[in-house]
Tab-separated table of C-alpha atoms and ligand atoms in Angstrom:
chain	number	residue	atom	x	y	z
A	1	MET	CA	43.978	29.416	0.019
A	2	SER	CA	46.305	27.357	2.176
A	3	LEU	CA	43.318	25.129	3.005
A	4	LEU	CA	42.973	24.315	-0.685
A	5	ARG	CA	46.559	23.168	-0.728
A	6	GLN	CA	45.979	20.964	2.306
A	7	ILE	CA	43.402	18.807	0.482
A	8	PRO	CA	44.888	15.310	0.288
A	9	GLN	CA	45.770	13.824	-3.103
A	10	VAL	CA	42.913	12.080	-4.862
A	11	SER	CA	44.907	8.849	-5.110
A	12	LYS	CA	45.416	8.838	-1.320
A	13	LEU	CA	41.689	9.256	-0.720
A	14	LEU	CA	40.845	6.563	-3.252
A	15	GLU	CA	43.190	4.269	-1.359
A	16	VAL	CA	41.362	4.914	1.935
A	17	PHE	CA	37.993	3.870	0.535
A	18	ARG	CA	39.137	1.149	-1.880
A	19	GLY	CA	37.247	-2.082	-1.355
A	20	SER	CA	34.478	-0.635	0.782
A	21	TYR	CA	32.401	0.283	-2.297
A	22	PRO	CA	32.635	-0.545	-6.026
A	23	GLU	CA	35.562	1.293	-7.601
A	24	GLU	CA	33.446	3.531	-9.841
A	25	VAL	CA	31.336	4.573	-6.882
A	26	VAL	CA	34.445	5.443	-4.832
A	27	LYS	CA	35.845	7.580	-7.665
A	28	ARG	CA	32.615	9.464	-8.058
A	29	GLY	CA	32.130	9.880	-4.309
A	30	VAL	CA	35.608	11.305	-3.808
A	31	ARG	CA	35.311	13.585	-6.838
A	32	ASP	CA	31.885	14.927	-5.803
A	33	THR	CA	33.005	15.566	-2.252
A	34	LEU	CA	36.221	17.321	-3.272
A	35	GLU	CA	34.345	19.569	-5.675
A	36	LYS	CA	31.952	20.549	-2.947
A	37	VAL	CA	34.740	21.169	-0.421
A	38	ARG	CA	36.753	23.326	-2.873
A	39	ARG	CA	33.682	25.381	-3.629
A	40	GLU	CA	33.006	25.920	0.047
A	41	ILE	CA	36.601	27.033	0.652
A	42	LYS	CA	36.433	29.534	-2.214
A	43	GLU	CA	33.164	30.912	-0.902
A	44	GLY	CA	34.699	31.287	2.536
A	45	LYS	CA	32.288	28.800	4.072
A	46	ARG	CA	34.862	26.332	5.294
A	47	GLU	CA	37.635	26.621	7.849
A	48	SER	CA	38.918	23.078	8.204
A	49	LEU	CA	39.124	19.708	6.509
A	50	ASP	CA	38.488	17.686	9.637
A	51	ASP	CA	35.248	16.186	8.373
A	52	LEU	CA	36.516	15.315	4.877
A	53	GLN	CA	36.481	11.532	5.322
A	54	GLU	CA	33.085	11.655	6.971
A	55	LEU	CA	31.713	13.665	4.028
A	56	ILE	CA	33.092	11.186	1.516
A	57	GLU	CA	31.619	8.291	3.480
A	58	LYS	CA	28.237	10.029	3.520
A	59	ARG	CA	28.354	10.675	-0.233
A	60	LEU	CA	29.333	7.048	-0.856
A	61	ARG	CA	26.363	5.848	1.162
A	62	GLU	CA	24.074	8.162	-0.825
A	63	LEU	CA	25.485	6.952	-4.134
A	64	SER	CA	25.043	3.304	-3.290
A	65	SER	CA	21.586	3.348	-1.749
A	66	THR	CA	18.448	2.997	-3.845
A	67	SER	CA	15.805	5.675	-3.993
A	68	LEU	CA	13.000	3.220	-3.238
A	69	LYS	CA	13.699	1.553	0.075
A	70	ARG	CA	12.223	-0.248	3.018
A	71	VAL	CA	10.840	2.026	5.740
A	72	ILE	CA	9.517	1.310	9.206
A	73	ASN	CA	5.830	2.178	9.350
A	74	ALA	CA	5.229	3.358	12.908
A	75	THR	CA	2.099	5.301	11.948
A	76	GLY	CA	-0.357	2.553	12.853
A	77	VAL	CA	-2.060	3.027	9.473
A	78	ILE	CA	-2.112	-0.527	8.173
A	79	ILE	CA	-2.810	-0.056	4.470
A	80	ASN	CA	-0.665	3.071	4.293
A	81	THR	CA	-0.992	4.474	0.788
A	82	ASN	CA	2.171	6.591	1.049
A	83	LEU	CA	4.197	3.746	2.477
A	84	GLY	CA	3.342	1.035	-0.024
A	85	ARG	CA	-0.153	-0.124	1.007
A	86	SER	CA	-0.272	-3.799	1.935
A	87	VAL	CA	2.789	-5.703	3.077
A	88	LEU	CA	3.054	-9.167	1.584
A	89	ALA	CA	3.409	-12.401	3.526
A	90	GLU	CA	6.882	-13.999	3.790
A	91	GLU	CA	5.867	-16.941	1.591
A	92	VAL	CA	4.529	-14.546	-0.986
A	93	GLY	CA	7.801	-12.595	-1.091
A	94	GLU	CA	9.790	-15.822	-1.473
A	95	PHE	CA	7.578	-17.045	-4.263
A	96	ILE	CA	7.878	-13.753	-6.164
A	97	ARG	CA	11.652	-14.037	-5.880
A	98	GLU	CA	11.558	-17.606	-7.204
A	99	VAL	CA	9.457	-16.636	-10.212
A	100	ALA	CA	11.421	-13.433	-10.837
A	101	THR	CA	14.822	-15.104	-10.950
A	102	HIS	CA	13.832	-18.140	-13.028
A	103	TYR	CA	11.842	-18.978	-16.125
A	104	SER	CA	8.283	-20.082	-15.418
A	105	ASN	CA	5.201	-21.552	-17.093
A	106	LEU	CA	3.639	-18.076	-17.170
A	107	GLU	CA	1.944	-18.619	-20.522
A	108	TYR	CA	2.736	-22.254	-21.141
A	109	ASP	CA	0.526	-25.261	-20.590
A	110	LEU	CA	2.886	-27.935	-19.283
A	111	SER	CA	0.474	-30.833	-19.804
A	112	GLU	CA	-0.243	-29.916	-23.436
A	113	GLY	CA	3.162	-28.552	-24.307
A	114	ALA	CA	1.420	-25.568	-25.852
A	115	ARG	CA	0.725	-21.906	-25.291
A	116	GLY	CA	-1.339	-21.218	-22.169
A	117	SER	CA	-2.966	-18.235	-20.488
A	118	ARG	CA	-1.376	-16.291	-17.643
A	119	LEU	CA	-4.756	-15.949	-15.979
A	120	SER	CA	-5.108	-19.734	-15.741
A	121	HIS	CA	-2.978	-19.579	-12.580
A	122	LEU	CA	-5.595	-17.454	-10.819
A	123	GLU	CA	-8.927	-18.521	-12.293
A	124	GLU	CA	-9.599	-21.682	-10.318
A	125	LEU	CA	-8.419	-20.110	-7.081
A	126	LEU	CA	-10.673	-17.081	-7.415
A	127	ARG	CA	-13.621	-19.240	-8.421
A	128	GLU	CA	-13.171	-21.398	-5.392
A	129	LEU	CA	-12.774	-18.445	-3.031
A	130	THR	CA	-15.688	-16.404	-4.359
A	131	GLY	CA	-17.969	-18.666	-6.368
A	132	ALA	CA	-17.471	-16.446	-9.440
A	133	GLU	CA	-18.196	-17.859	-12.901
A	134	GLY	CA	-16.120	-15.318	-14.806
A	135	VAL	CA	-12.702	-14.168	-13.613
A	136	HIS	CA	-10.422	-11.439	-14.902
A	137	VAL	CA	-7.431	-9.788	-13.246
A	138	VAL	CA	-5.630	-6.652	-14.400
A	139	ASN	CA	-2.939	-4.305	-13.155
A	140	ASN	CA	-5.051	-2.385	-10.623
A	141	ASN	CA	-8.633	-1.641	-9.698
A	142	ALA	CA	-8.650	1.790	-11.364
A	143	GLY	CA	-7.892	-0.076	-14.586
A	144	ALA	CA	-10.594	-2.597	-13.753
A	145	VAL	CA	-13.234	0.138	-13.344
A	146	TYR	CA	-12.240	1.642	-16.673
A	147	LEU	CA	-12.353	-1.744	-18.425
A	148	VAL	CA	-15.761	-2.696	-17.037
A	149	LEU	CA	-17.302	0.639	-18.067
A	150	ASN	CA	-15.584	0.776	-21.439
A	151	THR	CA	-16.583	-2.772	-22.337
A	152	LEU	CA	-20.114	-2.873	-21.032
A	153	ALA	CA	-21.256	0.746	-21.327
A	154	CYS	CA	-19.312	2.657	-24.009
A	155	GLY	CA	-21.781	5.013	-25.729
A	156	LYS	CA	-24.477	4.000	-23.249
A	157	GLU	CA	-25.726	5.256	-19.895
A	158	VAL	CA	-24.558	4.272	-16.426
A	159	VAL	CA	-26.710	5.234	-13.456
A	160	VAL	CA	-24.834	6.243	-10.277
A	161	SER	CA	-26.003	7.808	-7.015
A	162	ARG	CA	-24.777	11.370	-6.350
A	163	GLY	CA	-23.592	10.101	-2.978
A	164	GLU	CA	-21.135	7.777	-4.682
A	165	LEU	CA	-19.418	10.065	-7.197
A	166	VAL	CA	-16.254	9.821	-5.173
A	167	GLU	CA	-12.618	10.682	-5.573
A	168	ILE	CA	-10.337	7.865	-4.551
A	169	GLY	CA	-7.155	9.945	-4.487
A	170	GLY	CA	-4.426	10.550	-7.016
A	171	SER	CA	-7.078	12.323	-9.148
A	172	PHE	CA	-9.084	9.166	-9.739
A	173	ARG	CA	-12.672	10.442	-9.814
A	174	ILE	CA	-15.629	8.339	-10.853
A	175	PRO	CA	-17.103	11.022	-13.204
A	176	ASP	CA	-13.722	11.439	-14.950
A	177	ILE	CA	-13.168	7.731	-15.418
A	178	MET	CA	-16.687	7.537	-16.799
A	179	VAL	CA	-15.864	10.145	-19.453
A	180	ALA	CA	-12.603	8.390	-20.311
A	181	SER	CA	-14.437	5.084	-20.764
A	182	GLY	CA	-16.960	6.571	-23.182
A	183	ALA	CA	-19.893	5.827	-20.900
A	184	LYS	CA	-22.510	8.471	-20.132
A	185	LEU	CA	-22.991	9.211	-16.463
A	186	VAL	CA	-26.560	9.562	-15.257
A	187	GLU	CA	-26.604	10.957	-11.719
A	188	VAL	CA	-29.499	10.149	-9.422
A	189	GLY	CA	-30.545	11.088	-5.902
A	190	THR	CA	-28.774	13.625	-3.720
A	191	THR	CA	-25.487	13.621	-1.844
A	192	ASN	CA	-27.047	12.150	1.274
A	193	ARG	CA	-30.110	10.269	0.067
A	194	THR	CA	-30.816	8.057	-2.898
A	195	ARG	CA	-33.814	5.726	-3.170
A	196	LEU	CA	-34.678	2.760	-5.343
A	197	SER	CA	-37.281	4.880	-7.161
A	198	ASP	CA	-34.518	7.309	-8.182
A	199	TYR	CA	-32.733	4.534	-10.042
A	200	GLN	CA	-36.003	3.238	-11.438
A	201	ARG	CA	-36.922	6.607	-12.935
A	202	ALA	CA	-33.472	7.042	-14.510
A	203	ILE	CA	-33.589	3.788	-16.450
A	204	SER	CA	-34.035	4.274	-20.196
A	205	GLN	CA	-33.439	2.331	-23.395
A	206	ASP	CA	-29.834	3.480	-23.271
A	207	THR	CA	-29.090	2.256	-19.754
A	208	ALA	CA	-26.295	-0.316	-19.801
A	209	LEU	CA	-25.397	-0.547	-16.121
A	210	LEU	CA	-26.471	0.457	-12.642
A	211	MET	CA	-23.260	1.181	-10.786
A	212	LYS	CA	-22.549	1.174	-7.057
A	213	VAL	CA	-19.304	2.587	-5.727
A	214	HIS	CA	-18.131	1.647	-2.277
A	215	ARG	CA	-17.416	4.724	-0.157
A	216	SER	CA	-13.954	3.610	0.729
A	217	ASN	CA	-12.307	6.621	2.248
A	218	PHE	CA	-15.122	8.369	4.096
A	219	TYR	CA	-18.429	7.588	5.709
A	220	MET	CA	-21.693	9.425	6.071
A	221	GLU	CA	-23.818	9.708	9.154
A	222	GLY	CA	-27.124	11.393	9.922
A	223	PHE	CA	-29.951	11.909	7.456
A	224	VAL	CA	-28.731	9.391	4.932
A	225	GLU	CA	-30.254	6.699	2.787
A	226	GLU	CA	-28.787	4.528	0.092
A	227	VAL	CA	-29.890	1.551	-1.919
A	228	ARG	CA	-28.058	-1.701	-1.365
A	229	ALA	CA	-26.488	-3.177	-4.476
A	230	GLU	CA	-28.534	-6.346	-4.112
A	231	ASP	CA	-31.751	-4.322	-4.176
A	232	LEU	CA	-30.794	-2.898	-7.562
A	233	VAL	CA	-30.578	-6.404	-8.989
A	234	GLY	CA	-34.375	-6.615	-9.263
A	235	LEU	CA	-34.560	-3.656	-11.666
A	236	GLY	CA	-33.638	-5.767	-14.672
A	237	ILE	CA	-30.423	-3.956	-15.655
A	238	PRO	CA	-26.962	-5.432	-14.954
A	239	VAL	CA	-25.470	-4.132	-11.700
A	240	TYR	CA	-21.760	-3.343	-11.346
A	241	TYR	CA	-20.355	-2.846	-7.861
A	242	ASP	CA	-16.898	-1.251	-7.471
A	243	LEU	CA	-16.012	-2.625	-4.049
A	244	GLY	CA	-12.776	-0.659	-3.783
A	245	SER	CA	-11.135	-2.841	-1.226
A	246	GLY	CA	-12.993	-6.046	-1.786
A	247	SER	CA	-12.239	-8.622	0.868
A	248	LEU	CA	-12.185	-12.369	0.394
A	249	VAL	CA	-13.447	-13.246	3.845
A	250	ASN	CA	-16.121	-11.970	6.149
A	251	MET	CA	-14.162	-9.553	8.365
A	252	GLU	CA	-16.464	-10.117	11.328
A	253	ARG	CA	-15.557	-13.799	11.302
A	254	LEU	CA	-11.959	-12.772	11.881
A	255	GLY	CA	-13.006	-10.651	14.844
A	256	ILE	CA	-12.685	-7.358	12.967
A	257	LYS	CA	-15.610	-5.141	13.849
A	258	SER	CA	-16.447	-3.810	10.453
A	259	HIS	CA	-18.427	-4.950	7.558
A	260	GLU	CA	-16.695	-4.503	4.229
A	261	PRO	CA	-18.584	-6.335	1.488
A	262	SER	CA	-16.742	-9.429	0.285
A	263	PHE	CA	-16.549	-10.504	-3.359
A	264	GLY	CA	-18.308	-13.793	-2.651
A	265	GLU	CA	-21.239	-12.296	-0.740
A	266	CYS	CA	-21.927	-9.782	-3.495
A	267	LEU	CA	-21.958	-12.447	-6.177
A	268	LYS	CA	-24.187	-14.668	-4.092
A	269	LYS	CA	-26.678	-11.804	-3.869
A	270	GLY	CA	-26.915	-11.729	-7.641
A	271	ILE	CA	-24.753	-8.681	-8.386
A	272	HIS	CA	-23.570	-9.122	-11.949
A	273	ILE	CA	-20.049	-7.678	-11.878
A	274	VAL	CA	-17.795	-6.727	-8.955
A	275	SER	CA	-14.268	-5.349	-8.893
A	276	GLY	CA	-11.705	-4.606	-6.194
A	277	SER	CA	-8.016	-4.065	-5.434
A	278	GLY	CA	-5.429	-6.729	-4.679
A	279	ASP	CA	-3.407	-4.635	-2.240
A	280	LYS	CA	-5.993	-3.188	0.088
A	281	LEU	CA	-7.865	-5.408	2.547
A	282	LEU	CA	-7.024	-8.474	0.523
A	283	GLY	CA	-3.406	-8.003	1.598
A	284	GLY	CA	-1.808	-9.027	-1.684
A	285	PRO	CA	0.055	-7.170	-4.437
A	286	GLN	CA	-1.440	-4.330	-6.490
A	287	ALA	CA	-4.029	-5.783	-8.853
A	288	GLY	CA	-7.557	-5.214	-10.132
A	289	ILE	CA	-9.851	-8.202	-9.709
A	290	ILE	CA	-12.989	-8.416	-11.826
A	291	LEU	CA	-15.515	-11.159	-11.079
A	292	GLY	CA	-19.008	-11.958	-12.226
A	293	GLU	CA	-21.174	-13.247	-15.028
A	294	LYS	CA	-19.250	-15.400	-17.412
A	295	GLU	CA	-20.303	-13.744	-20.668
A	296	ALA	CA	-19.790	-10.205	-19.451
A	297	VAL	CA	-16.356	-11.025	-18.023
A	298	GLN	CA	-15.431	-12.786	-21.254
A	299	LYS	CA	-16.237	-9.591	-23.157
A	300	ILE	CA	-14.127	-7.573	-20.732
A	301	ARG	CA	-11.210	-9.966	-21.214
A	302	LYS	CA	-11.398	-9.491	-24.962
A	303	ASN	CA	-11.266	-5.680	-24.736
A	304	PRO	CA	-7.944	-4.624	-26.346
A	305	MET	CA	-7.294	-2.425	-23.311
A	306	SER	CA	-7.055	-5.610	-21.237
A	307	ARG	CA	-3.692	-6.171	-22.870
A	308	ALA	CA	-2.567	-2.667	-21.980
A	309	LEU	CA	-3.633	-3.191	-18.387
A	310	ARG	CA	-2.504	-6.772	-18.020
A	311	ILE	CA	-1.128	-8.135	-14.797
A	312	ASP	CA	2.651	-8.486	-14.659
A	313	LYS	CA	4.172	-11.880	-13.818
A	314	LEU	CA	5.605	-10.815	-10.453
A	315	THR	CA	2.222	-9.494	-9.377
A	316	LEU	CA	0.623	-12.660	-10.639
A	317	ALA	CA	3.011	-14.765	-8.568
A	318	GLY	CA	2.283	-12.629	-5.506
A	319	LEU	CA	-1.442	-12.826	-5.989
A	320	GLU	CA	-1.464	-16.570	-6.583
A	321	MET	CA	0.431	-17.256	-3.362
A	322	THR	CA	-1.726	-14.825	-1.374
A	323	LEU	CA	-4.864	-16.566	-2.660
A	324	ARG	CA	-3.392	-19.922	-1.655
A	325	LEU	CA	-2.951	-18.648	1.896
A	326	TYR	CA	-6.650	-17.738	1.908
A	327	LEU	CA	-7.590	-21.132	0.598
A	328	ARG	CA	-5.587	-22.805	3.369
A	329	GLY	CA	-7.235	-20.535	5.929
A	330	GLU	CA	-3.822	-19.163	6.945
A	331	TYR	CA	-5.076	-15.625	7.514
A	332	GLU	CA	-2.527	-14.940	10.256
A	333	LYS	CA	0.232	-15.140	7.688
A	334	ILE	CA	-1.184	-12.220	5.721
A	335	PRO	CA	0.277	-9.108	7.409
A	336	THR	CA	-2.688	-6.842	6.636
A	337	LEU	CA	-5.122	-9.251	8.295
A	338	ARG	CA	-2.728	-10.066	11.140
A	339	MET	CA	-2.285	-6.380	11.972
A	340	LEU	CA	-6.034	-5.830	11.869
A	341	MET	CA	-6.662	-8.802	14.149
A	342	GLN	CA	-4.160	-7.871	16.869
A	343	LYS	CA	-5.803	-7.442	20.259
A	344	PRO	CA	-5.142	-4.424	22.530
A	345	LYS	CA	-3.696	-6.759	25.175
A	346	GLU	CA	-1.075	-8.072	22.777
A	347	LEU	CA	-0.303	-4.573	21.552
A	348	LYS	CA	0.102	-3.311	25.098
A	349	ARG	CA	2.598	-6.068	25.818
A	350	LYS	CA	4.557	-5.217	22.656
A	351	ALA	CA	4.561	-1.485	23.464
A	352	ARG	CA	5.654	-2.138	27.070
A	353	TRP	CA	8.563	-4.221	25.832
A	354	LEU	CA	9.719	-1.488	23.447
A	355	MET	CA	9.228	1.177	26.109
A	356	GLY	CA	11.369	-0.792	28.586
A	357	LYS	CA	14.182	-1.019	26.076
A	358	LEU	CA	13.990	2.635	25.027
A	359	ARG	CA	14.078	3.765	28.661
A	360	SER	CA	17.744	2.807	28.753
A	361	VAL	CA	18.506	5.412	26.089
A	362	GLY	CA	19.471	8.318	28.352
A	363	SER	CA	18.537	11.153	26.018
A	364	LEU	CA	14.914	10.054	25.723
A	365	GLU	CA	11.762	10.487	27.727
A	366	VAL	CA	9.458	7.570	27.044
A	367	PHE	CA	5.763	6.999	27.768
A	368	LEU	CA	3.110	4.356	27.139
A	369	VAL	CA	0.221	5.932	25.214
A	370	ARG	CA	-3.174	4.389	24.471
A	371	ASP	CA	-4.435	5.567	21.109
A	372	PHE	CA	-6.178	4.429	17.909
A	373	SER	CA	-4.807	2.889	14.714
A	374	HIS	CA	-6.563	2.978	11.354
A	375	CYS	CA	-7.049	0.555	8.550
A	376	GLY	CA	-6.171	3.133	5.856
A	377	GLY	CA	-6.000	2.547	2.121
A	378	GLY	CA	-9.595	3.502	1.630
A	379	ALA	CA	-11.053	0.716	3.699
A	380	MET	CA	-13.171	0.795	6.825
A	381	PRO	CA	-12.804	4.564	7.410
A	382	GLU	CA	-15.214	4.380	10.357
A	383	LEU	CA	-13.086	1.882	12.221
A	384	SER	CA	-10.844	3.011	15.100
A	385	LEU	CA	-8.708	0.205	16.403
A	386	GLU	CA	-7.600	0.495	20.013
A	387	THR	CA	-3.821	0.380	20.135
A	388	TYR	CA	-0.757	1.136	22.249
A	389	CYS	CA	2.094	3.411	21.259
A	390	VAL	CA	5.413	4.336	22.719
A	391	GLY	CA	5.492	8.134	23.019
A	392	VAL	CA	8.984	9.580	22.737
A	393	ARG	CA	10.536	12.963	23.453
A	394	HIS	CA	14.229	13.854	23.175
A	395	LYS	CA	15.919	15.891	25.896
A	396	SER	CA	17.858	18.152	23.521
A	397	LEU	CA	16.188	17.788	20.110
A	398	SER	CA	12.898	19.458	19.270
A	399	LEU	CA	10.012	17.283	18.170
A	400	SER	CA	10.441	18.167	14.501
A	401	GLU	CA	14.220	17.694	14.700
A	402	LEU	CA	13.751	14.237	16.173
A	403	ASP	CA	11.096	13.410	13.594
A	404	ALA	CA	13.422	14.487	10.759
A	405	LYS	CA	16.283	12.445	12.215
A	406	LEU	CA	14.072	9.369	12.332
A	407	ARG	CA	13.017	9.864	8.740
A	408	LYS	CA	16.677	10.039	7.705
A	409	SER	CA	17.770	6.976	9.667
A	410	GLU	CA	18.619	3.637	8.054
A	411	PRO	CA	16.001	2.292	7.631
A	412	PRO	CA	13.855	5.427	7.955
A	413	ILE	CA	11.184	5.461	10.663
A	414	VAL	CA	7.912	7.199	9.817
A	415	ALA	CA	5.892	7.930	12.960
A	416	ARG	CA	3.097	10.284	13.926
A	417	ILE	CA	3.253	13.358	16.125
A	418	LYS	CA	0.574	13.961	18.718
A	419	ASN	CA	0.489	16.159	21.818
A	420	ASP	CA	4.238	16.964	21.672
A	421	LEU	CA	5.247	13.333	21.508
A	422	ILE	CA	6.446	11.194	18.658
A	423	LEU	CA	4.124	8.211	18.716
A	424	ILE	CA	5.437	4.835	17.665
A	425	ASP	CA	2.365	2.662	17.092
A	426	VAL	CA	3.402	-0.954	17.561
A	427	ARG	CA	0.462	-2.334	15.555
A	428	THR	CA	2.248	-1.905	12.226
A	429	LEU	CA	5.683	-3.051	13.464
A	430	THR	CA	7.263	-6.451	12.853
A	431	GLU	CA	9.816	-8.101	15.152
A	432	GLU	CA	12.522	-6.966	12.767
A	433	ASP	CA	11.224	-3.373	12.908
A	434	LEU	CA	11.328	-3.412	16.720
A	435	LYS	CA	14.994	-4.450	16.739
A	436	ASP	CA	15.881	-1.826	14.147
A	437	ILE	CA	14.070	0.868	16.113
A	438	LEU	CA	16.166	0.029	19.183
A	439	ASP	CA	19.360	0.237	17.112
A	440	ILE	CA	18.381	3.545	15.573
A	441	PHE	CA	17.487	5.133	18.909
A	442	SER	CA	20.642	3.932	20.613
A	443	ARG	CA	22.698	5.451	17.771
A	444	LEU	CA	20.860	8.754	18.340
A	445	GLU	CA	22.618	9.052	21.652
A	446	VAL	CA	26.115	9.526	20.217
B	1	LIG	C1	-9.013	2.154	-4.201
B	1	LIG	C2	-10.206	2.238	-5.031
B	1	LIG	C3	-10.119	2.204	-6.432
B	1	LIG	C4	-8.783	2.144	-7.138
B	1	LIG	O1	-8.122	0.937	-6.877
B	1	LIG	P1	-6.545	0.799	-7.202
B	1	LIG	O2	-6.271	-0.636	-6.940
B	1	LIG	O3	-5.872	1.739	-6.287
B	1	LIG	O4	-6.347	1.168	-8.613
B	1	LIG	C5	-11.277	2.257	-7.160
B	1	LIG	N1	-12.475	2.360	-6.555
B	1	LIG	C6	-12.610	2.393	-5.217
B	1	LIG	C7	-13.978	2.511	-4.618
B	1	LIG	C8	-11.479	2.342	-4.401
B	1	LIG	O5	-11.587	2.386	-3.073
């Protein structure tokens, strides 16, 4: 009971923290902490008040930090779905800020002084980059798939290979989206093999589309056979290809050893409609890009659900600037592409540098580890990218204790654990991340 009486006056505590945080935050932080401390005393769980100020400080930090925050992605998974998928280029971030904090000509034609279309800012760019006649962009690719099916195949049949009835994650399954769109799914072939004749036989008077779905997050090996989208074109029914990732450039030309179909290539091969995400391999903000035949795309644009799924102005700004970087050939500026293009030699140098610095933190054991990074985000699942990591072990903390501490640091570090080491993969780290990692580890010591 005497401990209760020793609790300093609220006004004294408020005085200590005044000015360091907004007044309302300080009041709430002090009140919350005192309540907790009193409860602990009454329950016999507390013997001193030595850490009172520290507790208040901690509560104040909690109260003033956002829930959504920057984290350091040390996992080496480039398009990390849990950690926000693609990171935008600096220029793109600046442009979003500019548009967000000012008025803009979002739906205003400055030369006519009249109402304009928000998609006008993207149409020419996407045409130039892909050769598409018709262009539509919505909130995300899941929405794009729904819109394409609902517009072009509601009440009709869509033929899909059994090997492509995939789940993308977050309960987005092709058969379910088909039901939601009102289209009738006609499955052909088997899980591992589907032939052109399978599609041919399934075509009826009610067939509206032949659909191909890119196997984004897994790959099949062995006794497998599939029909290329371009070979379906000859069957006389419109072909829709959900590319998933959908790149704007030929990855091999950038030195990335994988072949993801690009929007432009598919259209050149006569595929009628293609769709893909803005924030996977493309390296832009979340968006669903629909390209293809002018008339079909026009119909899709007029679908009332297009309004419900429309692209927001900040996304639009981000996508426009990302597309401009492509047009200028400035691929290095797009973090997703830059991280994919990094060579093992460069990565080794970066990892060695970080290892050298971390060696001076006495409580750590540090190693250079050769390993593999992944593209992630449902793109190029077969691709293992040679990388270098700094493997870390703490002399007094267990692996899971160290991992938890890193996740709670400011900013949090998310790494991967392998063979009783915490691996920090330098592929997904920026210069800023590297500096912050050093700070965080040196603070661990005290
Ligand atoms: C990722 C993906 C989608 C969904 O795209 P979002 O942009 O996440 O909505 C749809 N289809 C395929 C094949 C995908 O890989």
